[in-house]
Short mmCIF file of C-alpha atoms in Angstrom, two decimals:
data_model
loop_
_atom_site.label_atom_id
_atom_site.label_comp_id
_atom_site.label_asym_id
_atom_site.label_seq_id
_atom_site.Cartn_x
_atom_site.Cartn_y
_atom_site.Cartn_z
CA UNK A 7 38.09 1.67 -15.38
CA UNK A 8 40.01 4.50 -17.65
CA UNK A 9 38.63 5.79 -20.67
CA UNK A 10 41.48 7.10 -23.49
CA UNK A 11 40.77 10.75 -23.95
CA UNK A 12 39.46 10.36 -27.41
CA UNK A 13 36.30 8.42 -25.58
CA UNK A 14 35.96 10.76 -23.08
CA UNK A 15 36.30 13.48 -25.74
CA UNK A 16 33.98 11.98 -27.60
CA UNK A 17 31.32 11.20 -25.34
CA UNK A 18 31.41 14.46 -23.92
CA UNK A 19 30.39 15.52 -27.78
CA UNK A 20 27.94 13.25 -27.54
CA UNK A 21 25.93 14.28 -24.50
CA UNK A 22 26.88 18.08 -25.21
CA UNK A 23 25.36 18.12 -28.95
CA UNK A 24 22.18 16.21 -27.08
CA UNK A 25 21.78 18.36 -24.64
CA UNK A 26 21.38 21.49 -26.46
CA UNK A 27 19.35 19.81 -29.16
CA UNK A 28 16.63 19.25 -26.49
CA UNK A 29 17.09 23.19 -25.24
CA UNK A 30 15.83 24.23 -28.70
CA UNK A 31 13.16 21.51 -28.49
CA UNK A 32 12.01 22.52 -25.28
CA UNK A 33 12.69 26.52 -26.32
CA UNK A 34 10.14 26.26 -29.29
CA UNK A 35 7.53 24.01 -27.01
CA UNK A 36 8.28 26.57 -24.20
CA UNK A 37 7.74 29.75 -26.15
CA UNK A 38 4.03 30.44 -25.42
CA UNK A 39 3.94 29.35 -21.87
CA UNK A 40 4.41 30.98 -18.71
CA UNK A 41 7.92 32.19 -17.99
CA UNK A 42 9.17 35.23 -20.19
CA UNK A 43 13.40 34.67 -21.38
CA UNK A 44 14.65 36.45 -18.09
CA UNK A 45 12.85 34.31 -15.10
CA UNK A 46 14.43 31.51 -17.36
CA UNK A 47 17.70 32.89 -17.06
CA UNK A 48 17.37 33.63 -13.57
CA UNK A 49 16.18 29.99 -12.91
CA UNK A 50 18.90 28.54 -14.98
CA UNK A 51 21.47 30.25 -13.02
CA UNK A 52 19.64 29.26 -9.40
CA UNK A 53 19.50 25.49 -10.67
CA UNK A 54 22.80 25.40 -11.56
CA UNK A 55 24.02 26.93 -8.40
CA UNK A 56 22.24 24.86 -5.94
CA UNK A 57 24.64 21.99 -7.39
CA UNK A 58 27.89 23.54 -7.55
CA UNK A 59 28.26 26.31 -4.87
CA UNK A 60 27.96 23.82 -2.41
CA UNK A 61 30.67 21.62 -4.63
CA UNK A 62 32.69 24.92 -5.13
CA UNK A 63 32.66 25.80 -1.18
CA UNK A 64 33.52 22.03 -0.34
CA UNK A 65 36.73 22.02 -2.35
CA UNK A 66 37.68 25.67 -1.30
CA UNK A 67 37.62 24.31 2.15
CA UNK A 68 39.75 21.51 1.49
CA UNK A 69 42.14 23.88 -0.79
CA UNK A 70 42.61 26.31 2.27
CA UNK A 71 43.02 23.24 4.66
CA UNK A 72 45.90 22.26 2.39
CA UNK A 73 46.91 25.81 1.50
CA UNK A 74 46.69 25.89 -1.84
CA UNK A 75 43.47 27.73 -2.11
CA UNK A 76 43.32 30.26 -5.44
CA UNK A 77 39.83 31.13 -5.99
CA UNK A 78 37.75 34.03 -5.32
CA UNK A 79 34.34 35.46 -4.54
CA UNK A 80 34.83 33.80 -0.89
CA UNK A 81 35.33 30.08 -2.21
CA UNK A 82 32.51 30.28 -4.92
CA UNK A 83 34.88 30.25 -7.42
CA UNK A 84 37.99 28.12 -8.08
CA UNK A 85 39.28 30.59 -10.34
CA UNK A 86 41.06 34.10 -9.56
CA UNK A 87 39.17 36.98 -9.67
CA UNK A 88 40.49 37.90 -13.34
CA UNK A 89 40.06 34.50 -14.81
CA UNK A 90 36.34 33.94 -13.32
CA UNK A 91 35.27 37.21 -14.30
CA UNK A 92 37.48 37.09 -17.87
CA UNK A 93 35.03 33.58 -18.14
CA UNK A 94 32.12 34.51 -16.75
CA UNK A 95 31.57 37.31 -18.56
CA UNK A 96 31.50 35.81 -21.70
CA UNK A 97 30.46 32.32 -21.04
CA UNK A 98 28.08 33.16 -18.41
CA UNK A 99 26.59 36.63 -17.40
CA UNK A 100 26.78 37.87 -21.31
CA UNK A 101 25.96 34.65 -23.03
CA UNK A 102 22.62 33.88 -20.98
CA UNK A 103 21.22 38.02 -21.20
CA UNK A 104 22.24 37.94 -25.04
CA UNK A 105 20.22 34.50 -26.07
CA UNK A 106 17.47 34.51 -23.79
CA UNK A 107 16.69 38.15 -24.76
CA UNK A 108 16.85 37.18 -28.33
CA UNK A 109 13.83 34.97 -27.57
CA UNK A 110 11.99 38.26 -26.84
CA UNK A 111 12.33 39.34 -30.34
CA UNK A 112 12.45 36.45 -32.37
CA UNK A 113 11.62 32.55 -32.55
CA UNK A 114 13.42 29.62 -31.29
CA UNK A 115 14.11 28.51 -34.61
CA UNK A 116 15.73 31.64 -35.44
CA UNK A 117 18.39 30.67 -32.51
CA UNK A 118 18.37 27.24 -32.99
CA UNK A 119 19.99 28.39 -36.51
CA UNK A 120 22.07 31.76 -35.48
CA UNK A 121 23.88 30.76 -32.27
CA UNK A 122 25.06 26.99 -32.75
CA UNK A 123 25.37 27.57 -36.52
CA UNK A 124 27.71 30.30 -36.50
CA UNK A 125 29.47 29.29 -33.56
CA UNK A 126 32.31 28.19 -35.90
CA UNK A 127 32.81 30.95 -37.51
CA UNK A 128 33.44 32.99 -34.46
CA UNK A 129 35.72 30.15 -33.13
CA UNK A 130 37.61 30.03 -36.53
CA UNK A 131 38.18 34.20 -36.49
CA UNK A 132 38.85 34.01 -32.69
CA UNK A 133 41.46 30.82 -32.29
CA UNK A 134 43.76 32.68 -35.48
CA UNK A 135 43.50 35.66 -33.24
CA UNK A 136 44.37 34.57 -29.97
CA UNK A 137 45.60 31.62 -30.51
CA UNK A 138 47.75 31.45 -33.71
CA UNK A 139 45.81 28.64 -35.73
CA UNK A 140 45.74 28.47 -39.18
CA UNK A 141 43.65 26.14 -41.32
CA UNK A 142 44.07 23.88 -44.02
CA UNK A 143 41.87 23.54 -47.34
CA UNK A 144 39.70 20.60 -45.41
CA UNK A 145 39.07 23.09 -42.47
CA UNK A 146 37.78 26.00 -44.82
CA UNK A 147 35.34 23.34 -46.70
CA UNK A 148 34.00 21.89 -43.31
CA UNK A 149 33.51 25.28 -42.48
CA UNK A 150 31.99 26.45 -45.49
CA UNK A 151 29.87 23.21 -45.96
CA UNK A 152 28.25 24.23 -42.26
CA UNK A 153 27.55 27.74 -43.26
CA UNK A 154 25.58 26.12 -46.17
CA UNK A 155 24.05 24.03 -44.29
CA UNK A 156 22.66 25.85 -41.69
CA UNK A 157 21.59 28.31 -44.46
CA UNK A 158 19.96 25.72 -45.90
CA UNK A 159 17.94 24.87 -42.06
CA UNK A 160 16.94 28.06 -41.22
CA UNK A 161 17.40 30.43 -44.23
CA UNK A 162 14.16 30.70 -45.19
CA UNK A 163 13.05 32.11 -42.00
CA UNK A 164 16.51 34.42 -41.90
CA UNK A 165 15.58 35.75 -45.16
CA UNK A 166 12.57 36.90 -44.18
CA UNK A 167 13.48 38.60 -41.11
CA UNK A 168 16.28 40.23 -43.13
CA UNK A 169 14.33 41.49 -45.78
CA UNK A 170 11.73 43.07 -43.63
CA UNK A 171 8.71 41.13 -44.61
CA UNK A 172 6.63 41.11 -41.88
CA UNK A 173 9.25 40.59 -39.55
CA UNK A 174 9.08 43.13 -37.50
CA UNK A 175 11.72 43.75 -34.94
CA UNK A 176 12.75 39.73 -35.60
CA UNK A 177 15.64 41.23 -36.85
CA UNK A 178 16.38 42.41 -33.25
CA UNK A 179 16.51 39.35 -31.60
CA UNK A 180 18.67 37.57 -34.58
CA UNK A 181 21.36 40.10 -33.79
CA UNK A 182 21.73 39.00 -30.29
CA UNK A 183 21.73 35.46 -30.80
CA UNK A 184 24.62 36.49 -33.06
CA UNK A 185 26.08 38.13 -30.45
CA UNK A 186 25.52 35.21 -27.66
CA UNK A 187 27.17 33.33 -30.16
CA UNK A 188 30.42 35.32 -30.53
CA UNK A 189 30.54 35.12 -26.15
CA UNK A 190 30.25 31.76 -26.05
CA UNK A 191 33.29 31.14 -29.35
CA UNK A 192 35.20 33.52 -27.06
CA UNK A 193 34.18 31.54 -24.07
CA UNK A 194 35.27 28.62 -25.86
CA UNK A 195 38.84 30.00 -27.28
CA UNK A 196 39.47 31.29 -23.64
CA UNK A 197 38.70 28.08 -22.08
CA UNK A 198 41.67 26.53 -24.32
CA UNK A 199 44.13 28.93 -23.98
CA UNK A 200 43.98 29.20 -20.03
CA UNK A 201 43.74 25.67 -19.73
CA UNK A 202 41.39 25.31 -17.36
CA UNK A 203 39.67 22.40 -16.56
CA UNK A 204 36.00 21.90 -17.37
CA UNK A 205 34.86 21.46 -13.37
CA UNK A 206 37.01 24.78 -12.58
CA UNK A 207 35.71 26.37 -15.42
CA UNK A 208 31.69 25.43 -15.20
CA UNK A 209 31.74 26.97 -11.57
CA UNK A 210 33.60 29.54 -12.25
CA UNK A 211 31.25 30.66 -14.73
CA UNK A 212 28.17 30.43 -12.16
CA UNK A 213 30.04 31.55 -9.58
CA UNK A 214 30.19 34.80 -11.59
CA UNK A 215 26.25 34.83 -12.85
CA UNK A 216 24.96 34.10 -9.39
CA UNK A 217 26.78 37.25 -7.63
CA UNK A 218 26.02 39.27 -10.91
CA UNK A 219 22.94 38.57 -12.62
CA UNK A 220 20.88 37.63 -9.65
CA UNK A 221 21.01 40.59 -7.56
CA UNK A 222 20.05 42.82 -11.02
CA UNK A 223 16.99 41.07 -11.53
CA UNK A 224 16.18 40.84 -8.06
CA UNK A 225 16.34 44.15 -7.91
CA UNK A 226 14.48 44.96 -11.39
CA UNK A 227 12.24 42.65 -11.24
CA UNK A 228 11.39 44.28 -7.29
CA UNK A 229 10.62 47.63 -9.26
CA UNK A 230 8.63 46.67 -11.81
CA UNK A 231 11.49 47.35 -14.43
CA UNK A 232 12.16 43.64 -15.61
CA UNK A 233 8.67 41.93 -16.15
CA UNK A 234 8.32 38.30 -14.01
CA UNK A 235 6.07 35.56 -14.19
CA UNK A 236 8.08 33.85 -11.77
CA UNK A 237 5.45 33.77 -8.73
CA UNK A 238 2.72 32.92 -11.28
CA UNK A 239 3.69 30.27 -13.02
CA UNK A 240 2.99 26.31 -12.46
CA UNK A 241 5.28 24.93 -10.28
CA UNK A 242 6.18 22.00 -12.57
CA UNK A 243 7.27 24.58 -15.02
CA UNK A 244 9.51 26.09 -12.08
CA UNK A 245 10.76 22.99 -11.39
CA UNK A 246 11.14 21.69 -14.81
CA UNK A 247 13.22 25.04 -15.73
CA UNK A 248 15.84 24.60 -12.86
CA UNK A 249 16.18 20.95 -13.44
CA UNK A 250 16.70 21.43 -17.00
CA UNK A 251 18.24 24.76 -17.16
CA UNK A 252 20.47 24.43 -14.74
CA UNK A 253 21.33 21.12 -14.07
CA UNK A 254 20.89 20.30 -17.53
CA UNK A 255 22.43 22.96 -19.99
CA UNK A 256 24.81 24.16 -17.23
CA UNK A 257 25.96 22.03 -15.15
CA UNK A 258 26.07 19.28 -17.66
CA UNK A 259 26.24 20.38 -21.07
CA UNK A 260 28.61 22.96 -19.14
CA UNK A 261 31.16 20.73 -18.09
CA UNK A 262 31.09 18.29 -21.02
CA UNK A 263 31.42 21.29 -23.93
CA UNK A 264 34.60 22.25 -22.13
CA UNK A 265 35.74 18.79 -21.87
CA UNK A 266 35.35 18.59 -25.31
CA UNK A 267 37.02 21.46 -26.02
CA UNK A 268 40.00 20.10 -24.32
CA UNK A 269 40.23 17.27 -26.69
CA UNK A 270 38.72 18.62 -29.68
CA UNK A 271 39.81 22.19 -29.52
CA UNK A 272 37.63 25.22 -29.59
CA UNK A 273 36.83 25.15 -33.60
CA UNK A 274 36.42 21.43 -34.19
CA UNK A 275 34.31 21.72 -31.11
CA UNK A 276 32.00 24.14 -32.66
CA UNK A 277 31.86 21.95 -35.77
CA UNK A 278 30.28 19.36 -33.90
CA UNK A 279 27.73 21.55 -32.13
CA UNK A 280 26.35 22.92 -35.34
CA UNK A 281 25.01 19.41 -35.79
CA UNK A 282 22.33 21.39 -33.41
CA UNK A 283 19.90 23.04 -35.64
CA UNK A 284 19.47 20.03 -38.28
CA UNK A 285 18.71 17.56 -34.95
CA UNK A 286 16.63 20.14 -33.47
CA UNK A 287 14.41 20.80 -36.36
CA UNK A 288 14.23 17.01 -36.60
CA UNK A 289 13.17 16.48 -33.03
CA UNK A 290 10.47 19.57 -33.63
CA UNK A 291 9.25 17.28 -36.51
CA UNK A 292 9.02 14.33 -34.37
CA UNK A 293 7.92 16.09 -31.19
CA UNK A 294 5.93 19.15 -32.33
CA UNK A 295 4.59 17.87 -35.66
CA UNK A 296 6.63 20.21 -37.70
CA UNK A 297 6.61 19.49 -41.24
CA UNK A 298 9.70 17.95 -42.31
CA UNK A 299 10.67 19.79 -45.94
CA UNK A 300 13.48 19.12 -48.54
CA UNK A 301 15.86 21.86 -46.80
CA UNK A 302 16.02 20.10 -43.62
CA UNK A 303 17.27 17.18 -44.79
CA UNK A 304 19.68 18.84 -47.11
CA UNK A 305 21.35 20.95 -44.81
CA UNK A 306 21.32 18.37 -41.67
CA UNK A 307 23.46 16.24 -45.09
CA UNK A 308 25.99 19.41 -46.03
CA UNK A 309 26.62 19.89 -42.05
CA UNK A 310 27.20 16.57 -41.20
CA UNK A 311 29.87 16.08 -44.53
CA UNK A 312 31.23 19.40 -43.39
CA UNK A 313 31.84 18.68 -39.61
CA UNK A 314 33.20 14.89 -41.35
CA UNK A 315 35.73 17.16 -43.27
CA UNK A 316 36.79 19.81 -40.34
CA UNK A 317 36.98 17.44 -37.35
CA UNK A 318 39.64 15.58 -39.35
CA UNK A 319 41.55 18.06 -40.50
CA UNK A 320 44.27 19.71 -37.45
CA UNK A 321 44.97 22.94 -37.53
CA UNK A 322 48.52 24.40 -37.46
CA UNK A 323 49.72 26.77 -35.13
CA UNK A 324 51.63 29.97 -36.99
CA UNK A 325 53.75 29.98 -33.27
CA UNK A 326 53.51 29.49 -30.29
CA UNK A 327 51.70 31.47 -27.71
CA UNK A 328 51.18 32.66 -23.88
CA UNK A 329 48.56 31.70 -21.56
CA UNK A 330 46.59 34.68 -21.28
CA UNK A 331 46.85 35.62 -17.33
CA UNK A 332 44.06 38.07 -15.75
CA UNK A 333 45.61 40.11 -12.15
#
């Protein structure tokens, strides 16, 4: 049976916008337990590669057999070298240091607000940049509509942090979930203009984190440098973490955000993910018995109507533009 693209486009929103919901859950339940940011990071990765390295290698194999083989990092990447770095970079290796070392500074909710949330904006800034959109009057109200929104989620929170009362060095980790947010709207513009397919792209990405990332905080962690509760922990939090982590939020939510952004495009895509921190604050009320207050449900109203208004609206290229290639 063959889905249309719109289903499969939708759908992949679906399970994408799900997906990370629960990551926020799960990041607020998570925050006191065993494993600091990093061993999280480094199990996400590991997770995530124990499904598609083996994947990757397979189809290299089959590519050389046929000679057509144009990957890199010996098969563990579909991709050229320039392209899987260009991706990983942002939508890997810089992405996962940047948000799971804003948990060291400041609370889930904080990123549950600050990285899907402004996603859009980033996307919006980047796709007129590199790739020549422009946006109508129903774009710029979706878009403003979200900012309000997720204002409205998490502003109370954001305003203390900004203001310096009591927050400490909050402020810290709210500038690099900003900044994990700006890799992955790059990620996501990137994605689009190379036209890369979400499989290619998802393993490209870990390809480039595993022979990275690992290695560093092997290495750190060896020396004492990078704190690890790794060996210490309960195993069904180990095991939990790599399911999750990596089959879950990578491998998954990986390869469905990138089909989405293949029907959706990267903006309208981001729209729909900042449906994130109105959902998650919901599912903390249902699942942590967080009090549910008059902000919540007006900004998880303003995002909705704003995604309503930006997902409908098309934006218009000002001309026509390149694939980006990486030597």
């Amino acid at each position: 049976m063959r889905f249309s693209s719109r289903t499969v486009g939708l759908a992949a929103a679906v399970v994408t916008v799900l997906i990370w919901t629960a990551f926020i859950v799960i990041a607020r339940a998570s925050a006191q337990r065993s494993l600091p940011p990093f061993d999280i990071a480094f199990l996400r990765i590991v997770g995530a590669s124990a499904v598609l390295m083996p994947w990757a290698l397979w189809r290299a194999r089959q590519a050389r057999a046929e000679g057509r083989f144009g990957g890199s990092l010996g098969g563990l990447s579909p991709l050229g070298l320039g392209q899987t770095a260009l991706l990983g970079v942002f939508g890997g290796l810089a992405y996962a240091v940047l948000a799971y070392g804003g948990f060291f500074f400041a609370p889930a909710a904080h990123g549950s607000v600050l990285m899907p949330g402004s996603l859009p904006l980033w996307a919006s800034l980047l796709s007129v940049a590199l790739l020549g959109e422009r946006f109508a009057g129903a774009r710029l109200l979706g878009l403003g509509l979200i900012v309000l929104g997720d204002l409205m989620v998490g502003g109370a929170s954001l305003w203390a942090a900004l203001s310096g009362q009591g927050a400490g060095d909050v402020w810290k980790g709210d500038l690099l979930f900003m900044a994990a947010s700006s890799c992955w709207a790059t990620y996501s513009v990137l994605v689009r203009r190379e036209g890369v397919d979400a499989v290619r792209a998802t393993m490209a990405v870990t390809a480039f984190a595993l022979v990275s990332y690992v290695p560093v905080y092997a290495l750190l962690t060896s020396l004492g440098a990078l704190p690890s509760h790794l060996l210490e922990a309960p195993v069904g939090e180990v095991v939990f973490q790599l399911l999750f982590q990596g089959v879950g939020s990578v491998v998954i939510s990986g390869i469905t955000f990138t089909r989405m952004i293949q029907h959706f495009g990267p903006v309208r895509s981001t729209m729909i993910t900042a449906l994130v921190p109105g959902l998650s604050a919901l599912g903390a009320v249902a699942l942590l018995g967080e009090p549910l207050v008059w902000n919540l449900i007006a900004g998880l109203a303003l995002v909705t109507l704003g995604i309503a208004c930006g997902v409908r609206a098309r934006p218009q290229p000002l001309a026509p533009t390149s694939p980006l290639t990486v030597k």
